Coordinates of C-alpha atoms in Angstrom, one line a residue:
M1 CA 18.5 -7.3 5.2
A2 CA 18.2 -11.0 4.2
I3 CA 15.4 -11.6 6.7
W4 CA 13.6 -8.4 5.4
Q5 CA 14.2 -9.4 1.7
A6 CA 12.7 -12.9 2.3
G7 CA 9.5 -11.2 3.5
V8 CA 9.3 -9.0 0.3
D9 CA 10.1 -11.9 -1.9
A10 CA 7.2 -13.9 -0.4
V11 CA 4.7 -11.3 -1.7
R12 CA 6.2 -10.5 -5.2
A13 CA 3.1 -10.1 -7.2
D14 CA 3.8 -12.4 -10.2
Q15 CA 4.9 -15.2 -7.9
V16 CA 1.8 -14.8 -5.7
I17 CA -0.5 -15.0 -8.7
K18 CA 1.3 -18.0 -10.3
H19 CA 1.2 -19.8 -6.8
H20 CA -2.4 -19.4 -6.2
L21 CA -4.2 -19.4 -9.5
F22 CA -4.7 -22.3 -12.1
A23 CA -6.3 -22.3 -15.5
S24 CA -7.4 -25.0 -17.8
R25 CA -9.4 -24.8 -21.0
Y26 CA -12.5 -22.9 -19.7
T27 CA -11.8 -22.9 -15.9
L28 CA -10.0 -20.5 -13.6
A29 CA -9.4 -21.8 -10.0
T30 CA -7.7 -21.2 -6.8
D31 CA -7.3 -23.8 -4.0
E32 CA -10.8 -22.7 -2.7
H33 CA -12.7 -21.3 -5.7
E34 CA -13.5 -22.2 -9.3
W35 CA -15.0 -20.2 -12.2
E36 CA -16.2 -21.3 -15.6
I37 CA -15.3 -19.1 -18.4
D38 CA -17.9 -18.8 -21.1
P39 CA -16.3 -19.6 -24.5
R40 CA -18.7 -17.1 -26.1
G41 CA -17.5 -14.3 -23.9
R42 CA -14.4 -12.2 -23.5
L43 CA -11.8 -12.2 -20.7
I44 CA -11.5 -8.6 -19.5
I45 CA -8.6 -7.7 -17.4
V46 CA -8.4 -4.5 -15.4
G47 CA -6.5 -3.3 -12.4
A48 CA -4.5 -0.6 -10.6
G49 CA -1.7 -0.4 -8.0
K50 CA 2.0 -0.7 -7.4
A51 CA 1.9 -4.5 -7.8
A52 CA -0.6 -4.5 -10.7
F53 CA 1.9 -4.9 -13.5
M54 CA 3.4 -8.0 -12.1
M55 CA 0.0 -9.2 -11.1
A56 CA -0.9 -8.8 -14.7
K57 CA 2.2 -10.5 -15.8
G58 CA 1.6 -13.5 -13.5
F59 CA -2.1 -13.8 -14.5
L60 CA -1.4 -13.7 -18.3
R61 CA 1.0 -16.6 -17.8
V62 CA -1.7 -18.5 -15.9
A63 CA -4.3 -17.5 -18.6
E64 CA -2.2 -19.4 -21.3
G65 CA -3.9 -22.4 -20.0
F66 CA -7.3 -21.0 -21.3
D67 CA -8.6 -22.0 -24.8
S68 CA -6.8 -19.8 -27.2
K69 CA -10.2 -18.7 -28.9
I70 CA -11.2 -16.7 -25.7
E71 CA -10.6 -13.1 -26.5
R72 CA -8.6 -11.0 -24.1
L73 CA -8.5 -7.3 -23.6
G74 CA -7.9 -5.0 -20.7
W75 CA -6.3 -1.9 -19.2
I76 CA -4.3 -1.4 -16.0
N77 CA -3.0 1.8 -14.3
V78 CA 0.5 1.4 -12.8
P79 CA 3.3 3.8 -11.4
E80 CA 6.0 4.9 -13.8
G81 CA 8.9 2.4 -13.8
T82 CA 7.0 -0.6 -12.8
A83 CA 6.2 -1.8 -16.4
V84 CA 9.6 -3.4 -17.0
E85 CA 8.7 -5.5 -20.1
S86 CA 5.9 -5.9 -22.6
L87 CA 2.7 -7.8 -21.9
D88 CA -0.1 -9.1 -24.1
P89 CA -0.7 -6.2 -26.6
A90 CA -4.4 -6.5 -26.0
V91 CA -3.8 -5.3 -22.3
V92 CA -2.9 -1.7 -22.1
V93 CA -0.5 -0.8 -19.4
S94 CA -0.7 2.9 -18.6
Q95 CA 2.2 4.3 -16.4
A96 CA -0.1 6.8 -15.0
R97 CA 1.8 8.6 -12.2
P98 CA 5.4 9.4 -11.4
A99 CA 7.4 7.2 -9.0
G100 CA 7.4 8.5 -5.5
M101 CA 4.2 10.5 -6.0
N102 CA 1.3 8.6 -4.6
E103 CA -1.3 11.0 -6.0
P104 CA -3.7 10.9 -9.0
T105 CA -2.7 12.7 -12.2
T106 CA -4.6 13.7 -15.4
K107 CA -3.3 10.4 -17.0
V108 CA -4.7 8.6 -14.0
L109 CA -8.1 10.1 -14.6
E110 CA -7.9 9.2 -18.3
G111 CA -7.0 5.6 -17.6
T112 CA -9.8 5.3 -15.0
Q113 CA -12.3 6.2 -17.7
Q114 CA -11.0 3.5 -19.9
I115 CA -11.2 1.0 -17.1
L116 CA -14.8 2.1 -16.4
Q117 CA -15.7 1.8 -20.1
L118 CA -14.4 -1.8 -20.2
A119 CA -16.3 -2.6 -17.1
N120 CA -19.4 -1.1 -18.4
S121 CA -19.1 -2.9 -21.8
A122 CA -19.1 -6.3 -20.2
T123 CA -21.8 -8.6 -21.3
P124 CA -23.4 -11.6 -19.6
Y125 CA -21.0 -13.9 -21.4
D126 CA -17.8 -12.0 -20.3
T127 CA -15.5 -12.6 -17.3
V128 CA -13.8 -9.6 -15.7
V129 CA -10.7 -10.2 -13.6
C130 CA -9.6 -7.2 -11.6
L131 CA -6.0 -7.0 -10.1
L132 CA -5.7 -4.7 -7.1
S133 CA -2.9 -3.8 -4.8
G134 CA -1.6 -1.0 -2.7
G135 CA -1.5 2.3 -4.3
G136 CA -4.7 1.6 -6.2
S137 CA -6.5 4.5 -4.6
A138 CA -4.1 7.0 -6.3
L139 CA -4.3 5.0 -9.6
L140 CA -8.0 4.7 -9.8
S141 CA -9.6 8.2 -9.7
S142 CA -12.8 9.7 -11.1
P143 CA -13.8 12.8 -8.9
I144 CA -17.5 13.5 -8.4
E145 CA -19.3 16.4 -10.0
G146 CA -18.2 19.7 -8.5
V147 CA -14.9 18.4 -7.4
S148 CA -11.8 18.9 -9.7
L149 CA -8.5 17.0 -9.6
D150 CA -6.8 19.9 -8.0
D151 CA -9.5 20.0 -5.3
K152 CA -9.0 16.3 -4.6
L153 CA -5.3 16.7 -4.5
M154 CA -5.7 19.4 -1.8
V155 CA -7.9 17.2 0.2
I156 CA -5.4 14.3 0.1
R157 CA -2.5 16.5 0.9
T158 CA -4.2 18.2 3.8
L159 CA -5.2 14.9 5.4
S160 CA -1.8 13.3 4.7
H161 CA 0.1 16.2 6.1
G162 CA -2.0 16.1 9.2
G163 CA -1.2 12.5 9.9
A164 CA -4.5 10.9 8.8
N165 CA -4.4 7.1 8.7
I166 CA -5.2 5.0 5.8
E167 CA -8.8 4.3 6.9
Q168 CA -9.6 8.0 7.1
L169 CA -8.0 8.7 3.8
N170 CA -9.9 6.1 2.1
T171 CA -13.2 6.9 3.7
V172 CA -12.8 10.4 2.3
R173 CA -11.6 9.2 -1.2
R174 CA -14.8 7.0 -1.4
G175 CA -17.0 9.9 -0.9
L176 CA -15.3 12.0 -3.5
S177 CA -15.2 9.4 -6.3
H178 CA -17.3 7.7 -8.9
V179 CA -15.1 4.6 -9.1
K180 CA -14.3 4.0 -5.5
G181 CA -16.7 2.4 -2.9
G182 CA -18.1 -0.1 -5.4
G183 CA -18.2 2.4 -8.2
L184 CA -16.1 0.3 -10.7
I185 CA -18.9 -2.5 -10.7
R186 CA -21.8 -0.2 -10.6
N187 CA -22.8 -0.5 -14.2
C188 CA -21.3 -3.9 -14.9
H189 CA -23.4 -6.8 -16.4
A190 CA -20.6 -9.4 -16.8
K191 CA -21.2 -13.1 -16.1
Q192 CA -18.8 -12.9 -13.2
W193 CA -16.3 -10.3 -11.6
I194 CA -13.3 -11.7 -9.7
T195 CA -10.9 -9.4 -7.9
F196 CA -7.6 -10.6 -6.8
I197 CA -5.9 -8.5 -4.2
I198 CA -2.6 -8.0 -2.7
S199 CA -3.4 -6.0 0.5
D200 CA -1.7 -3.1 1.8
V201 CA -4.2 -2.2 4.5
L202 CA -3.8 -3.7 8.0
G203 CA -6.6 -6.3 8.8
D204 CA -7.6 -6.4 5.1
P205 CA -10.9 -4.6 5.2
L206 CA -12.0 -4.8 1.6
E207 CA -13.6 -1.4 1.6
A208 CA -10.3 0.3 2.4
I209 CA -8.0 -1.6 -0.1
A210 CA -7.7 0.9 -3.0
S211 CA -10.8 2.4 -1.4
G212 CA -13.0 -0.6 -2.3
P213 CA -13.7 -0.1 -6.0
T214 CA -15.3 -3.6 -6.3
V215 CA -17.0 -3.9 -2.9
A216 CA -20.8 -4.3 -3.5
S217 CA -23.4 -2.7 -1.1
L218 CA -20.9 -0.3 0.3
K219 CA -22.4 2.6 2.2
T220 CA -21.0 6.1 2.1
D221 CA -21.3 8.0 5.4
Y222 CA -21.1 11.6 4.3
Q223 CA -21.4 12.9 7.9
K224 CA -18.4 10.8 8.8
I225 CA -16.5 12.4 5.8
L226 CA -17.4 15.8 6.9
S227 CA -16.2 15.0 10.4
I228 CA -12.8 13.9 9.0
L229 CA -12.4 16.9 6.8
R230 CA -13.2 19.2 9.7
E231 CA -10.7 17.4 12.0
F232 CA -7.9 18.0 9.7
D233 CA -9.1 21.3 8.3
P234 CA -10.5 22.9 11.6
G235 CA -10.7 26.5 10.1
Q236 CA -12.1 25.1 6.7
K237 CA -9.4 27.2 5.1
R238 CA -7.1 24.6 3.3
I239 CA -9.7 22.3 1.7
P240 CA -11.6 24.0 -1.1
K241 CA -15.2 25.1 -0.4
S242 CA -16.4 23.2 -3.5
V243 CA -15.5 19.9 -1.7
Y244 CA -17.5 20.8 1.4
E245 CA -20.5 21.9 -0.8
A246 CA -20.3 18.6 -2.8
I247 CA -20.2 16.4 0.3
V248 CA -23.1 18.3 2.0
S249 CA -25.2 18.0 -1.3
R250 CA -24.6 14.3 -1.3
S251 CA -25.3 13.9 2.4
N252 CA -28.9 15.0 1.7
E253 CA -29.3 12.0 -0.7
P254 CA -29.9 8.3 0.5
V255 CA -26.6 7.1 2.1
D256 CA -26.8 3.7 0.4
S257 CA -24.4 3.9 -2.5
S258 CA -24.6 0.2 -3.5
P259 CA -24.3 -0.6 -7.2
K260 CA -28.1 -1.0 -7.9
R261 CA -27.7 -1.0 -11.6
S262 CA -25.2 -3.9 -11.6
T263 CA -26.2 -7.5 -12.3
V264 CA -22.8 -9.0 -11.4
R265 CA -21.9 -10.3 -7.9
P266 CA -18.2 -9.5 -7.5
Q267 CA -15.9 -11.9 -5.6
N268 CA -13.0 -10.2 -3.8
I269 CA -10.0 -12.6 -2.9
I270 CA -7.0 -11.6 -0.9
L271 CA -3.9 -13.5 -2.1
A272 CA -1.3 -12.0 0.2
N273 CA -0.9 -9.4 2.9
N274 CA 1.5 -8.2 5.6
A275 CA 1.1 -11.3 7.6
T276 CA 2.2 -13.4 4.6
A277 CA 5.5 -11.3 4.5
I278 CA 6.1 -11.5 8.2
D279 CA 5.7 -15.2 8.1
A280 CA 8.2 -15.7 5.4
A281 CA 10.7 -13.3 7.1
G282 CA 10.3 -15.5 10.2
V283 CA 11.2 -18.7 8.2
E284 CA 14.4 -17.0 7.0
A285 CA 15.3 -15.9 10.6
V286 CA 15.1 -19.5 11.7
R287 CA 17.1 -20.6 8.7
R288 CA 19.8 -18.2 9.9
G289 CA 19.8 -19.6 13.4
Y290 CA 17.6 -16.9 15.2
A291 CA 14.8 -17.5 17.5
Y292 CA 12.3 -14.8 16.9
W293 CA 9.1 -13.2 18.1
M294 CA 6.9 -11.7 15.4
H295 CA 3.8 -9.6 15.1
S296 CA 1.7 -8.2 12.2
S297 CA -0.5 -5.4 13.2
R298 CA -4.1 -5.6 12.1
T299 CA -5.1 -2.0 13.0
S300 CA -3.5 1.5 12.6
E301 CA -0.4 1.8 14.7
G302 CA -0.2 5.5 15.4
S303 CA 3.0 7.5 15.4
A304 CA 6.2 6.2 13.6
E305 CA 8.3 7.9 16.3
T306 CA 6.4 6.0 19.1
I307 CA 6.7 2.7 17.3
G308 CA 10.4 3.3 16.6
R309 CA 11.2 4.1 20.3
E310 CA 9.2 1.1 21.5
L311 CA 10.9 -1.2 19.1
A312 CA 14.3 0.0 20.2
R313 CA 13.4 -0.7 23.8
Q314 CA 11.9 -4.1 23.1
T315 CA 15.2 -5.1 21.3
L316 CA 17.2 -3.8 24.2
G317 CA 15.0 -5.9 26.5
L318 CA 16.1 -9.0 24.7
V319 CA 19.1 -8.9 27.0
D320 CA 16.9 -10.4 29.7
Q321 CA 15.3 -12.9 27.2
P322 CA 18.4 -14.8 25.9
K323 CA 16.3 -17.4 24.0
I324 CA 15.1 -14.7 21.6
Q325 CA 17.4 -12.8 19.5
C326 CA 15.2 -11.4 16.7
L327 CA 12.1 -9.3 16.5
I328 CA 10.0 -9.1 13.3
T329 CA 7.1 -6.7 13.2
G330 CA 4.8 -5.4 10.4
G331 CA 2.5 -2.6 10.1
E332 CA 2.0 1.0 8.9
P333 CA 2.5 4.0 11.2
T334 CA 1.8 7.6 10.5
V335 CA 3.9 10.7 10.6
L336 CA 2.6 14.2 11.6
L337 CA 4.5 16.6 9.4
P338 CA 5.7 20.1 10.4
P339 CA 4.7 23.1 8.4
R340 CA 5.7 22.8 4.8
D341 CA 8.4 25.4 5.0
Q342 CA 10.0 23.5 7.8
C343 CA 9.6 20.0 6.4
G344 CA 12.5 17.9 5.1
R345 CA 12.6 14.6 3.2
G346 CA 11.7 11.3 4.5
G347 CA 9.0 8.6 5.1
R348 CA 7.5 6.7 8.0
N349 CA 10.1 4.0 7.9
Q350 CA 13.1 6.4 8.0
Q351 CA 11.3 8.5 10.7
L352 CA 10.7 5.3 12.8
V353 CA 14.4 4.1 12.5
L354 CA 15.7 7.6 13.4
A355 CA 13.5 7.6 16.5
A356 CA 14.9 4.2 17.4
L357 CA 18.4 5.6 17.1
D358 CA 17.4 8.7 19.2
E359 CA 16.1 6.2 21.8
L360 CA 19.5 4.4 22.0
I361 CA 21.2 7.7 22.6
R362 CA 18.7 8.6 25.4
Q363 CA 19.2 5.1 26.9
N364 CA 23.0 5.7 26.9
V365 CA 23.5 2.2 25.5
S366 CA 26.8 0.6 26.1
E367 CA 29.3 -0.4 23.5
E368 CA 28.9 -4.0 24.4
I369 CA 25.2 -3.8 23.6
L370 CA 25.7 -1.6 20.5
K371 CA 27.9 -4.1 18.8
R372 CA 25.2 -6.6 19.0
F373 CA 22.4 -4.3 18.0
V374 CA 20.8 -3.8 14.5
L375 CA 17.3 -2.5 13.5
L376 CA 15.8 -1.8 10.2
S377 CA 12.4 -0.8 8.8
G378 CA 11.4 -0.8 5.2
G379 CA 8.4 -0.4 2.9
T380 CA 7.7 -3.6 1.0
D381 CA 6.9 -1.4 -2.2
G382 CA 10.5 0.0 -2.1
E383 CA 9.1 3.6 -1.6
D384 CA 9.1 5.3 1.8
G385 CA 7.3 8.6 1.5
P386 CA 8.3 10.8 -1.6
T387 CA 11.8 9.4 -1.6
D388 CA 13.7 6.7 -3.6
A389 CA 14.4 4.8 -0.4
A390 CA 12.5 1.9 1.1
G391 CA 13.6 2.7 4.6
A392 CA 16.7 2.8 6.7
W393 CA 18.8 0.8 9.2
I394 CA 20.9 1.5 12.3
D395 CA 23.8 -0.5 13.9
Q396 CA 27.0 0.3 15.7
D397 CA 28.6 1.8 12.7
V398 CA 25.7 4.2 11.9
F399 CA 25.5 5.2 15.5
H400 CA 29.2 6.2 15.6
R401 CA 29.1 7.7 12.1
A402 CA 26.2 10.0 13.2
Q403 CA 28.2 11.0 16.4
S404 CA 31.4 11.7 14.5
M405 CA 29.4 14.0 12.1
K406 CA 27.7 15.7 15.0
L407 CA 24.3 14.9 13.5
D408 CA 21.4 15.8 15.9
C409 CA 18.7 13.1 15.8
S410 CA 16.2 15.2 17.5
E411 CA 16.5 18.1 14.9
Y412 CA 16.1 15.8 12.0
L413 CA 13.1 14.1 13.7
K414 CA 11.5 17.5 14.3
H415 CA 11.8 18.4 10.7
C416 CA 10.9 15.0 9.3
D417 CA 14.3 15.1 7.5
A418 CA 15.3 11.4 8.2
Y419 CA 16.3 10.8 4.5
R420 CA 19.1 13.4 4.7
F421 CA 20.2 12.0 8.1
F422 CA 20.5 8.5 6.7
E423 CA 21.9 9.7 3.4
Q424 CA 24.9 11.2 5.2
T425 CA 25.3 8.0 7.4
N426 CA 25.1 5.6 4.3
A427 CA 22.1 3.8 6.0
L428 CA 19.4 4.0 3.4
I429 CA 17.6 0.9 2.1
L430 CA 17.6 1.4 -1.8
T431 CA 15.7 -1.4 -3.6
G432 CA 14.0 0.3 -6.5
H433 CA 10.5 -0.9 -7.4
T434 CA 9.8 -4.3 -5.7
H435 CA 6.5 -4.9 -7.6
T436 CA 4.5 -5.5 -4.5
N437 CA 3.1 -3.6 -1.5
V438 CA 2.0 -5.0 1.8
C439 CA 2.9 -2.2 4.2
D440 CA 6.1 -2.3 6.2
I441 CA 8.5 -5.0 7.6
R442 CA 10.6 -4.2 10.6
V443 CA 13.5 -6.5 11.7
A444 CA 15.6 -6.0 15.0
I445 CA 18.3 -8.3 16.2
L446 CA 20.3 -8.4 19.5
G447 CA 23.0 -10.9 18.6
T448 CA 25.0 -13.0 21.0

């Protein structure tokens, strides 16, 4: 847990901002970039995501270095429970969606309109600073004409329930939104637009993080969107007809959706990602005396169950590699859910760890190995699926607890009910909001 926690701590949003940004009277800078703030203009702060509140907190502390005459104003959309203290009263913090529900709400739509209005009000003297993190897609939403919020929710649920990866989800989201895919900057005339990002997408493709609201010259491939919709809705019965009609209508228009009316050239700067967290976890492993092997995935990983079983086998394989005792990996697998009436509670990390436990049972692991074995997986945001847990862990005690209670791993896996399994075995990782989000961290140890 300490190794996992070190990874999370390394990407805590306020600390990341304060570590990377510097401000003097009329200058904002990172180690590699520098921007001049026009004293005649305003500093407009907008943003969205699970880490957006703490990013704003960190940025406002940095901004204390600016000349006090520079006017500040802004709006950020964040999940409920993440705004833990007051900020600058000129920056509105809207807790726009419930914790554990990573979907847009009416309040998200209202906040998005406020953010769009601020962006569109910017003058050639103004500087816009945008703070984006994982969860931004659900917290920035402005559906296209002909598509209602309920329509969009049905699309998201259909794709998520079918195991769509983050790239597929964000491709569709961009096609259904006025704000995603460069839409946030489409009518902006600020002097400069700077987006600071804590990335929750493997490989850090800018168009996928929060669905690319500040990425210029982004093309929308409506045929690809239709293909994705049909893949996960083969009978075209779950996704509303209005969605297909809206996409087909737009597919007949020019595909280049770049923000032609904007005069600003946005800069998008990634400050932290999954690799940042994995590196820090490795440092903590060494501090605790472990030699480790680590890997941060840069592409979609596939099934959480497959990843869990593979990680269990790799950990058992350390028996033949005595110079390594610890595996640290990062990524974001997917879960294919059963029909809704058969679906339990859980998330991809809990499903992964339960699959690893099932693999130990299949391998008929000896007690001598079990007492040396521990494996955990947790989401860096403190949320794993629609639950209050970040993930789960297994060790010898959890193994025997499950056996004594006659809990059948395969049944819980089948129904994606890992939360209830680990709730009974007292093996849930419960952190609350971590105020960051860079995918998942997995740590496995085969001690000596």
